[in-house]
Amino acid sequence: MSRTNRVGLVVVLASLIAIGVISYLVFQVQYEQRVGAIRTQGVSLVRALSGVPFEQLIPGGKQQSVMQVLKHGTRDDDFAYVSIVDRDGLTINEVLSSAMIVPASNMPVEPSAWLGETQYRLAQGDQEIIEFHAPLLNDGELQGFVRLGYRQPPFGLQLDQLPFLAAVALPVFLLVPLFYLLLRFEVRPLRQAKDEIAMMLDDDTHRRVEIHASGELGEFMQRFNRFVDQSKSRVESLEEDQNQLITSTKLLTYRKNRIESVLEALPESILILDEGGTITFANQKLAAMFNVSPNVVVTQPKEQWCDHPDILHLLDKHQGNSSGRAFTETIRFNLSAIVDRSIVTKTYPLFSLTDGSPPVGTLIIFRDESQEALARQARTDFVSHLSHELKSPLNVLAMYSETLLTDAGKSDEFRIESANVISDEVRRLNSLINGLLNMTQIESGSLAPDKSLVKILDVARAAFEEARQLAVDKDYSFEFDVPSEMSPMLVDKDLIRIAITNLLSNAVKYNREGGTVRLQIEETEDAVQLRVADSGFGVSEIDAAKIFDKFYRSEDDRIRSISGHGLGLALTKQIVELHQGTLSLNHDHRDGAEFIINLWKETTAVKQAI
Amino acid sequence: MTDRKRIMIVDDHAPVIRVMRLGLESAGFDVCSANDGSECLVKLCDEQPDFLVTDIDMPRMSGKELCLLISERFPERRFPIVVLSSRTELEHRDWTRDLDNLDFMEKPVSIRRLIMHIQQSFSPMSQNDG
């Protein structure tokens, strides 16, 4: 059932109730008026009859005519009976309306009750009787009573009252729906407004509530529409602001990420402080320098991630620097407490690009110059070694040539010695210069290996024989342990021969008397392995760590006593690596030293490169 | 009792010792030698040299260590020292700041100039200056 139908039903019910209430009140008034009229009439009539002489009321003669007159004269439908009774209540005379019986009654004895009213309910017909009684006196003596009965008027609708009821009900029945319709007409704009607002909310779109109403409702709707318009404008403004905010946020996030990416990509460690000296950013490199995460640097007190007094002092200078004074400075210190490195710190004030306001923060760059310091030291060491290695033979040559020109150098013995020494030193110089040239070319990338298919076996055999010739005056045994056949390899023949010769030369130089020099070659499906071993002094752990460094010479007297310039192994390593191979020291080798060249076959090298 | 000055040569390269010995002996000096710094320290007391010529880069004990140890162990024996070095720039000889009896000669060294330097150090004028 729709809301309208329900309201209609309620209106109908309400009108019916109203009609009922009105009818009830009307009936009540009518009833009370009729009862009042009966009482008035009854009391008057019973008093009148009480004053009639008793004889005129008893049967016979004229008396009968009084009663008859009374009967016929009382056309009231309510009249029930009139009865003359003696003192004991016995009926002496009576006049009855149709189908009426005078109810039995004991008449009052007390004079004060002789005149009164009594109500009876008849057994038949369920009727109620209002009876008025009065004494009949004769010369002051009670002769009897006159009883006058009226039917109690019925309460409710009587047929004769239908027109009246209709006259009352019809206006009510008509007026109530009329009021209802008027009310509906009046509230129709509100309902339309409600529906349109509901649609507006459902559609989530802007629309005006088009209600044509007059008076206060019309004014209300105008204000409501203005409110809707203002709300729409405000919402649009807020949405625009929100979009701008989202765009700005995305732009800021993008810029922030880009800047942080740049800061992360920088080779230096970066620390950014705000104007109060609070750390707001630390890149990964700075965090790694202190062995913590960047989050720890930003969120934790500096003492928790840094125990270096110079850095703490530097940060202290910026914290609480509310004066806006900016300073650029360079602090060089060694992070030995953390790691053995040389760190240079530079501090720059950060200014806003848009105005000339005081510094908005500080940028601190920690630059790890350990590698540069090492490189500087390495360059210095290299030049020192080189000058020593070059000038020492020159010194010998100069001294001998100068002495040869003096009287002291004129003996045959000295001249022979001079020839040998000069020859040795020239060879040494030539070896050094060749090594340096090769190494320089390899390091600068200008030496591209001239690769061709080479029989490694032949190259190794030639180098082996050369080494054997060099040690012809030594009591060494030479072992050449190689396969009978080997597939050719794509290598630079000359460079590989230099590498093998260097290893064999060392094996000869640093061997013991009666020792062994062994060259062993193994070929697998993927690689060729050349092992050069001796039974000499071996390589200590200290020497093993630096044995491939340029110009490195062992501190071992037995080794230092043997001529060498510390370039052979470094050059050999570079040559092997130029062929994508490896040169290693076999740490497990006992009784001497063993170096292993591992050369990948071309197909394997290509596969590994892929 | 001869007045010949005794020169000690310290070098790990035997041909250098031989050619310097020949030159210095021809010039009238007594020559003794050691193959490195530690051997020199051992021989110092016995040989009692008046002059020391040493290489800088030697195994076991370098010329630098030798000079510093001589200054430390024999403060009363302030005989002149010449260090033969490949590099004689200031940065390579800052360790000689407290050694006023030490001179550098850069390789390649002329034996004739070395002899002159030694003879000059023994001249009365030079000794008076010292």
XYZ file of C-alpha atoms in Angstrom, chain A:
610
model
C 0.000 0.000 0.000
C 1.379 3.338 -1.052
C 1.980 6.166 1.327
C -0.758 8.172 -0.424
C -3.260 5.355 0.011
C -2.357 5.004 3.629
C -2.837 8.697 4.199
C -6.188 8.509 2.364
C -7.302 5.627 4.544
C -6.255 7.505 7.641
C -8.227 10.529 6.437
C -11.344 8.393 5.837
C -10.989 6.752 9.225
C -10.454 10.111 10.854
C -13.554 11.523 9.170
C -15.582 8.523 10.285
C -14.312 8.878 13.816
C -15.183 12.539 13.709
C -18.661 11.732 12.490
C -19.002 9.094 15.185
C -17.884 11.442 17.919
C -20.177 14.202 16.716
C -23.082 11.760 16.437
C -22.417 10.406 19.903
C -22.369 13.864 21.390
C -25.589 14.753 19.553
C -27.271 11.571 20.700
C -26.120 12.173 24.221
C -27.593 15.644 24.245
C -30.788 14.455 22.700
C -31.076 11.644 25.205
C -30.490 13.875 28.142
C -32.978 16.388 26.799
C -35.638 13.692 26.404
C -34.965 12.274 29.832
C -35.186 15.760 31.244
C -38.408 16.370 29.407
C -39.844 13.080 30.727
C -38.894 14.040 34.231
C -40.421 17.461 33.943
C -43.541 16.084 32.414
C -43.719 13.168 34.812
C -43.225 15.207 37.935
C -45.739 17.794 36.789
C -48.275 15.212 35.816
C -47.873 13.084 38.911
C -48.269 16.164 41.085
C -51.297 17.104 39.137
C -52.813 13.671 39.593
C -51.907 13.723 43.255
C -54.114 16.721 43.625
C -57.092 15.064 41.966
C -59.547 13.701 44.502
C -59.077 10.049 45.111
C -62.623 9.220 44.169
C -62.157 10.660 40.712
C -59.348 8.328 40.059
C -60.903 5.095 41.086
C -63.035 3.215 38.643
C -66.607 4.382 37.874
C -68.303 7.530 36.745
C -66.166 10.407 36.072
C -63.082 8.894 37.395
C -62.841 6.704 34.436
C -62.938 9.649 32.215
C -59.915 11.264 33.934
C -57.828 8.213 33.377
C -59.127 7.831 29.869
C -58.370 11.430 29.169
C -54.986 10.867 30.570
C -54.508 7.824 28.361
C -55.657 9.486 25.213
C -54.252 12.774 26.086
C -50.784 11.423 26.506
C -49.664 10.596 23.030
C -46.164 10.622 24.046
C -44.528 7.465 22.765
C -42.645 7.323 25.981
C -45.720 7.003 28.132
C -45.928 3.564 29.741
C -48.638 3.556 32.250
C -50.534 5.389 34.998
C -51.685 3.382 37.928
C -53.685 4.141 41.045
C -52.753 1.883 43.927
C -53.773 1.714 47.508
C -51.425 2.176 50.390
C -50.217 -1.367 50.050
C -49.537 -1.014 46.423
C -52.520 -2.938 45.160
C -53.737 -1.650 41.873
C -57.010 0.166 42.003
C -57.052 1.629 38.553
C -54.625 1.823 35.710
C -54.150 2.977 32.192
C -51.489 1.180 30.117
C -49.872 1.736 26.814
C -49.798 -1.224 24.578
C -47.861 -4.278 25.705
C -47.029 -2.741 28.984
C -47.259 -4.202 32.444
C -47.051 -2.172 35.585
C -44.151 -3.508 37.556
C -44.838 -4.636 41.098
C -43.689 -2.255 43.742
C -43.787 -1.709 47.434
C -44.922 1.750 48.061
C -42.990 3.884 50.475
C -44.197 4.210 54.008
C -42.329 7.215 55.098
C -44.101 10.442 54.120
C -40.855 11.899 52.924
C -40.618 9.178 50.287
C -44.191 9.347 49.120
C -43.265 11.653 46.326
C -40.397 10.308 44.253
C -38.959 8.622 41.296
C -38.001 5.031 40.766
C -36.460 3.213 37.856
C -37.392 -0.324 36.884
C -36.130 -2.785 34.412
C -38.860 -4.888 32.966
C -38.119 -8.491 32.496
C -39.812 -8.648 29.126
C -38.465 -6.528 26.296
C -35.450 -5.423 28.201
C -37.010 -2.077 28.839
C -36.257 0.434 31.509
C -39.051 2.393 33.129
C -38.855 5.714 34.890
C -41.644 5.875 37.337
C -42.904 8.923 39.238
C -45.114 8.334 42.202
C -47.094 10.659 44.425
C -49.460 10.151 47.350
C -53.202 10.381 47.097
C -54.594 12.039 50.193
C -58.039 12.461 51.372
C -58.408 14.905 54.161
C -54.793 14.525 54.943
C -54.957 10.767 55.139
C -53.102 8.646 52.742
C -55.416 6.778 50.446
C -53.021 5.459 47.939
C -50.510 6.402 45.347
C -50.535 7.393 41.788
C -47.760 5.768 39.721
C -46.844 7.310 36.390
C -44.428 5.357 34.235
C -42.462 6.362 31.196
C -40.306 4.258 29.011
C -36.669 5.167 29.265
C -35.930 6.821 25.922
C -33.485 4.756 23.772
C -29.903 6.011 23.259
C -28.630 6.006 19.695
C -29.735 6.507 16.212
C -33.363 6.597 15.589
C -34.850 6.467 12.180
C -36.241 9.864 12.564
C -32.824 11.153 13.290
C -31.288 9.980 10.002
C -31.734 13.284 8.216
C -30.122 15.062 11.111
C -27.282 12.597 11.163
C -26.798 12.980 7.446
C -26.813 16.715 7.815
C -24.025 16.419 10.342
C -21.983 13.628 8.677
C -22.064 14.887 5.152
C -20.166 18.119 5.744
C -17.700 16.333 7.890
C -17.260 13.605 5.349
C -16.785 16.144 2.644
C -14.683 18.636 4.546
C -12.095 16.217 5.844
C -11.014 14.955 2.377
C -11.221 18.523 1.183
C -8.811 19.581 3.870
C -6.685 16.601 2.986
C -6.611 17.550 -0.674
C -5.857 21.146 0.189
C -3.044 20.001 2.416
C -1.698 17.785 -0.301
C -1.853 20.626 -2.741
C 0.036 22.813 -0.346
C 2.731 20.267 0.408
C 3.108 19.162 -3.218
C 6.043 21.550 -3.825
C 7.738 20.177 -0.765
C 7.252 16.641 -2.043
C 8.567 17.637 -5.434
C 11.508 19.293 -3.732
C 12.104 16.145 -1.725
C 11.984 13.998 -4.862
C 14.274 16.288 -6.790
C 16.765 16.508 -3.894
C 16.679 12.720 -3.684
C 17.380 12.496 -7.442
C 20.057 15.121 -7.094
C 21.720 13.093 -4.372
C 21.268 9.840 -6.318
C 22.610 11.269 -9.582
C 25.427 13.046 -7.755
C 25.056 15.812 -10.294
C 24.244 19.407 -9.940
C 20.703 20.529 -10.708
C 18.446 23.200 -9.457
C 15.240 22.268 -7.705
C 12.699 23.692 -10.129
C 9.683 24.206 -7.914
C 7.214 26.929 -8.744
C 5.854 27.839 -5.413
C 4.735 31.112 -3.996
C 4.927 32.613 -0.566
C 7.286 31.387 2.057
C 7.759 28.058 0.345
C 8.780 29.804 -2.854
C 11.231 31.973 -0.948
C 12.520 28.914 0.828
C 13.088 27.143 -2.485
C 14.877 30.185 -3.918
C 17.203 30.248 -0.939
C 17.608 26.536 -1.163
C 18.594 26.820 -4.827
C 21.022 29.603 -4.025
C 22.464 27.366 -1.335
C 22.732 24.523 -3.868
C 24.428 26.854 -6.376
C 26.867 28.095 -3.756
C 27.508 24.564 -2.608
C 28.133 23.479 -6.187
C 30.504 26.377 -6.707
C 32.250 25.579 -3.441
C 32.488 21.888 -4.296
C 33.899 22.709 -7.727
C 36.395 25.058 -6.110
C 37.362 22.401 -3.602
C 37.664 19.792 -6.353
C 39.853 22.129 -8.338
C 41.952 22.794 -5.252
C 42.131 19.075 -4.615
C 43.223 18.362 -8.172
C 45.836 21.074 -7.939
C 46.938 19.649 -4.612
C 47.169 16.147 -6.048
C 49.090 17.448 -9.047
C 51.378 19.465 -6.810
C 51.901 16.482 -4.534
C 52.725 14.253 -7.492
C 55.040 16.890 -8.898
C 56.725 17.360 -5.541
C 57.033 13.603 -5.091
C 58.480 13.297 -8.579
C 60.929 16.124 -7.948
C 61.829 14.726 -4.544
C 62.405 11.264 -6.015
C 64.396 12.738 -8.869
C 66.557 14.793 -6.524
C 67.029 11.828 -4.219
C 67.925 9.668 -7.213
C 70.503 12.222 -8.231
C 71.821 12.404 -4.683
C 71.938 8.617 -4.533
C 73.723 8.452 -7.879
C 76.446 10.831 -6.783
C 79.726 9.176 -5.920
C 79.943 11.170 -2.692
C 78.187 10.608 0.598
C 75.533 13.274 1.128
C 73.991 14.694 4.286
C 71.344 17.435 4.186
C 70.405 19.468 7.263
C 67.517 21.884 7.598
C 67.914 25.443 8.841
C 67.890 24.205 12.455
C 70.625 21.673 11.847
C 68.315 18.646 11.920
C 69.333 15.929 9.490
C 66.639 15.534 6.830
C 68.362 13.356 4.269
C 71.254 10.930 4.071
C 72.055 8.900 1.003
C 72.941 5.242 0.976
C 76.636 5.901 0.558
C 76.789 8.000 3.712
C 74.870 5.356 5.626
C 77.206 2.683 4.297
C 80.167 4.780 5.412
C 78.900 4.543 8.981
C 77.558 1.035 8.530
C 73.944 1.952 9.330
C 70.779 2.495 7.321
C 69.846 5.998 6.058
C 66.756 5.871 8.255
C 68.938 5.577 11.342
C 70.951 8.628 10.307
C 67.801 10.704 9.796
C 65.827 9.564 12.816
C 68.366 8.716 15.492
C 70.630 11.070 17.462
C 73.957 11.485 15.726
C 75.846 9.948 18.622
C 74.099 6.649 17.937
C 75.506 6.223 14.460
C 78.676 8.280 14.584
C 81.474 8.224 17.117
C 83.963 10.272 15.184
C 84.672 13.507 17.084
C 85.392 15.584 13.965
C 82.070 14.725 12.358
C 80.148 15.221 15.598
C 81.811 18.600 15.999
C 80.922 19.485 12.415
C 77.259 18.583 12.966
C 77.229 20.428 16.296
C 78.328 23.584 14.517
C 75.236 23.442 12.309
C 72.741 22.450 14.963
C 71.299 25.468 16.647
C 72.816 27.711 14.003
C 69.725 29.872 14.040
C 71.545 33.014 12.951
C 71.405 31.785 9.374
C 75.152 32.213 9.071
C 76.391 29.908 6.387
C 79.922 28.692 5.970
C 81.763 26.630 3.463
C 84.630 24.645 4.755
C 86.772 21.676 4.042
C 87.695 19.228 6.730
C 90.071 16.410 6.002
C 90.135 13.589 8.449
C 90.747 9.927 8.627
C 87.880 7.649 9.489
C 90.297 5.224 11.062
C 87.938 4.612 13.947
C 85.469 3.190 11.450
C 87.487 2.164 8.470
C 90.932 3.113 7.323
C 89.915 5.750 4.849
C 90.620 9.371 4.113
C 87.441 11.464 4.028
C 87.167 15.087 2.920
C 84.121 17.016 4.093
C 82.770 20.079 2.338
C 79.902 22.125 3.669
C 77.686 24.334 1.529
C 74.757 26.519 2.579
C 71.517 25.872 0.709
C 69.599 28.947 -0.440
C 66.094 29.267 -1.818
C 66.114 29.853 -5.566
C 63.123 32.184 -5.448
C 64.088 34.761 -2.882
C 67.009 36.077 -0.977
C 66.003 34.607 2.319
C 68.558 33.189 4.742
C 69.892 29.689 4.087
C 67.224 27.025 4.196
C 69.646 24.289 5.118
C 73.095 22.875 4.745
C 74.575 20.367 2.355
C 77.469 18.329 3.672
C 79.426 16.241 1.208
C 81.664 13.493 2.491
C 84.114 12.568 -0.227
C 86.047 9.386 0.170
C 89.478 10.145 -1.206
C 90.999 6.900 -0.042
C 91.223 5.535 -3.560
C 92.675 8.783 -4.856
C 95.171 8.841 -1.994
C 96.065 5.256 -2.756
C 96.333 6.088 -6.443
C 98.555 9.077 -5.659
C 100.672 6.897 -3.442
C 100.759 4.198 -6.117
C 101.860 6.753 -8.729
C 104.544 8.046 -6.394
C 105.688 4.525 -5.620
C 105.657 3.650 -9.312
C 107.810 6.614 -10.246
C 110.197 5.860 -7.385
C 110.444 2.232 -8.403
C 110.846 3.129 -12.029
C 113.533 5.699 -11.421
C 115.334 3.236 -9.189
C 115.014 0.413 -11.701
C 116.178 2.645 -14.553
C 118.877 4.564 -12.767
C 120.470 1.630 -11.002
C 121.660 -0.002 -14.267
C 122.547 3.435 -15.607
C 124.586 4.024 -12.488
C 126.496 0.802 -13.046
C 127.049 1.653 -16.712
C 128.228 5.161 -15.812
C 130.653 3.959 -13.159
C 132.168 1.234 -15.322
C 132.449 3.405 -18.447
C 134.039 6.203 -16.407
C 136.490 3.812 -14.789
C 137.406 2.293 -18.129
C 138.731 5.721 -19.110
C 140.979 5.946 -16.070
C 144.244 4.222 -15.312
C 142.523 2.019 -12.784
C 140.381 0.526 -15.499
C 143.075 -0.378 -17.931
C 143.678 -3.930 -16.683
C 142.425 -6.755 -18.883
C 140.686 -8.299 -15.974
C 138.627 -5.168 -15.364
C 137.876 -4.701 -19.060
C 136.446 -8.237 -19.285
C 134.460 -7.710 -16.143
C 133.215 -4.389 -17.493
C 132.070 -6.010 -20.722
C 130.081 -8.633 -18.797
C 128.596 -6.142 -16.363
C 127.639 -3.727 -19.104
C 126.088 -6.570 -21.104
C 124.076 -7.720 -18.066
C 122.888 -4.252 -17.232
C 121.931 -3.525 -20.838
C 119.955 -6.757 -20.931
C 118.354 -5.845 -17.646
C 117.490 -2.375 -18.912
C 116.148 -3.795 -22.156
C 113.990 -6.284 -20.281
C 112.707 -3.572 -18.004
C 111.909 -1.202 -20.839
C 110.196 -3.926 -22.860
C 108.162 -4.922 -19.858
C 107.224 -1.334 -19.180
C 106.262 -0.742 -22.776
C 104.131 -3.861 -22.939
C 102.479 -3.049 -19.635
C 101.821 0.541 -20.592
C 100.293 -0.526 -23.880
C 98.092 -3.080 -22.188
C 96.982 -0.671 -19.458
C 96.235 2.108 -21.916
C 94.285 -0.279 -24.117
C 96.455 0.505 -27.114
C 97.766 -3.032 -27.312
C 95.142 -5.159 -28.992
C 96.154 -8.810 -28.944
C 96.905 -10.048 -32.429
C 95.094 -13.326 -32.086
C 95.473 -16.261 -34.407
C 95.156 -20.021 -34.145
C 98.323 -20.999 -32.331
C 99.671 -24.345 -31.273
C 100.228 -23.643 -27.584
C 102.335 -26.762 -27.387
C 104.913 -25.287 -29.778
C 104.984 -21.937 -28.006
C 105.397 -23.620 -24.622
C 108.128 -25.897 -25.920
C 110.093 -22.961 -27.350
C 109.842 -21.008 -24.080
C 110.777 -24.112 -22.133
C 113.894 -24.666 -24.248
C 114.884 -21.013 -23.871
C 114.640 -21.324 -20.094
C 116.670 -24.500 -20.171
C 119.381 -22.680 -22.135
C 119.433 -19.840 -19.610
C 120.063 -22.335 -16.847
C 122.545 -24.434 -18.694
C 125.136 -23.807 -16.011
C 122.649 -24.658 -13.218
C 122.106 -28.014 -11.682
C 118.376 -27.998 -12.366
C 116.199 -30.734 -13.715
C 113.578 -29.722 -16.258
C 110.254 -31.488 -16.661
C 108.041 -30.909 -19.676
C 104.740 -32.650 -18.915
C 102.404 -31.946 -21.811
C 99.851 -33.850 -23.927
C 101.101 -35.404 -27.155
C 98.661 -33.332 -29.152
C 96.601 -30.238 -28.505
C 94.026 -28.367 -30.506
C 95.190 -24.906 -31.593
C 93.998 -21.903 -29.607
C 93.091 -18.381 -30.645
C 95.725 -16.298 -28.818
C 98.398 -13.676 -29.408
C 101.411 -15.910 -29.915
C 104.058 -13.361 -28.906
C 102.243 -12.213 -25.773
C 101.530 -15.754 -24.600
C 105.177 -16.632 -25.147
C 106.209 -13.620 -23.004
C 103.837 -14.787 -20.267
C 105.151 -18.373 -20.271
C 108.749 -17.183 -20.514
C 108.315 -14.857 -17.520
C 106.992 -17.697 -15.372
C 109.753 -20.058 -16.469
C 112.352 -17.326 -15.967
C 111.168 -16.824 -12.373
C 111.182 -20.572 -11.825
C 114.820 -20.622 -12.915
C 115.870 -17.510 -10.994
C 114.224 -18.329 -7.673
C 115.046 -22.034 -7.556
C 117.305 -23.928 -5.231
C 120.444 -25.649 -6.250
C 119.553 -28.975 -7.762
C 115.923 -27.958 -7.987
C 113.276 -28.759 -10.529
C 111.580 -26.595 -13.133
C 108.362 -28.134 -14.427
C 106.008 -27.000 -17.150
C 102.778 -28.937 -17.187
C 99.925 -28.454 -19.630
C 96.436 -29.925 -19.332
C 93.732 -29.566 -21.906
C 90.069 -29.981 -21.101
C 86.988 -29.504 -23.234
C 86.670 -25.863 -22.141
C 90.128 -24.658 -21.250
C 93.862 -25.108 -21.327
C 95.817 -24.968 -18.098
C 99.558 -24.253 -17.940
C 101.298 -24.903 -14.646
C 104.840 -23.620 -14.052
C 106.346 -24.953 -10.854
C 109.722 -24.776 -9.171
C 111.217 -26.228 -6.026
C 112.681 -22.936 -4.832
C 112.004 -20.609 -1.922
C 108.259 -20.620 -2.342
C 105.987 -17.636 -1.740
C 105.212 -16.397 1.761
C 101.696 -15.323 2.744
C 102.803 -11.685 2.827
C 104.324 -11.917 -0.637
C 101.321 -13.828 -2.027
C 99.037 -10.859 -1.346
C 101.151 -8.468 -3.440
C 103.099 -10.712 -5.717
C 101.203 -9.548 -8.820
C 101.639 -5.828 -8.014
C 103.950 -3.814 -10.231
C 107.518 -3.423 -8.886
C 106.734 -5.524 -5.857
C 109.871 -7.179 -4.548
C 109.887 -9.586 -1.664
C 111.673 -8.630 1.523
C 113.115 -12.119 1.607
C 116.905 -11.763 1.390
C 117.216 -14.849 -0.756
C 114.868 -13.300 -3.281
C 116.181 -9.751 -2.975
C 119.643 -10.998 -3.694
C 118.471 -12.080 -7.121
C 118.243 -9.479 -9.841
C 114.721 -8.481 -10.747
C 112.598 -5.431 -11.215
C 109.179 -6.686 -10.093
C 107.429 -6.382 -13.413
C 107.401 -9.965 -14.694
C 104.387 -11.337 -12.818
C 102.411 -8.101 -13.171
C 102.970 -8.160 -16.943
C 102.174 -11.879 -17.172
C 98.913 -11.332 -15.291
C 97.921 -8.525 -17.628
C 98.720 -10.602 -20.703
C 96.650 -13.527 -19.434
C 93.746 -11.273 -18.511
C 93.969 -9.706 -21.957
C 93.055 -13.200 -23.189
C 90.162 -13.408 -20.682
C 92.202 -15.936 -18.739
C 93.419 -16.075 -15.162
C 96.817 -16.219 -13.531
C 96.924 -17.547 -10.009
C 99.309 -18.796 -7.406
C 98.679 -22.324 -6.237
C 98.576 -21.882 -2.481
C 98.432 -25.613 -1.941
C 101.718 -26.193 -3.665
C 104.454 -27.175 -1.271
C 108.225 -27.153 -1.753
C 108.480 -24.178 -4.089
C 106.025 -22.099 -6.034
C 103.517 -22.986 -8.706
C 101.752 -20.485 -10.969
C 98.745 -21.477 -13.044
C 97.623 -19.898 -16.296
C 94.058 -20.799 -17.171
C 93.025 -19.949 -20.714
C 89.430 -20.463 -21.821
C 88.946 -21.806 -25.285
C 87.319 -19.267 -27.603
C 83.895 -20.957 -27.725
C 83.798 -21.175 -23.932
C 84.879 -17.581 -23.570
C 82.085 -16.499 -25.921
C 79.566 -18.528 -23.965
C 80.786 -16.996 -20.695
C 80.608 -13.513 -22.171
C 76.990 -14.186 -23.201
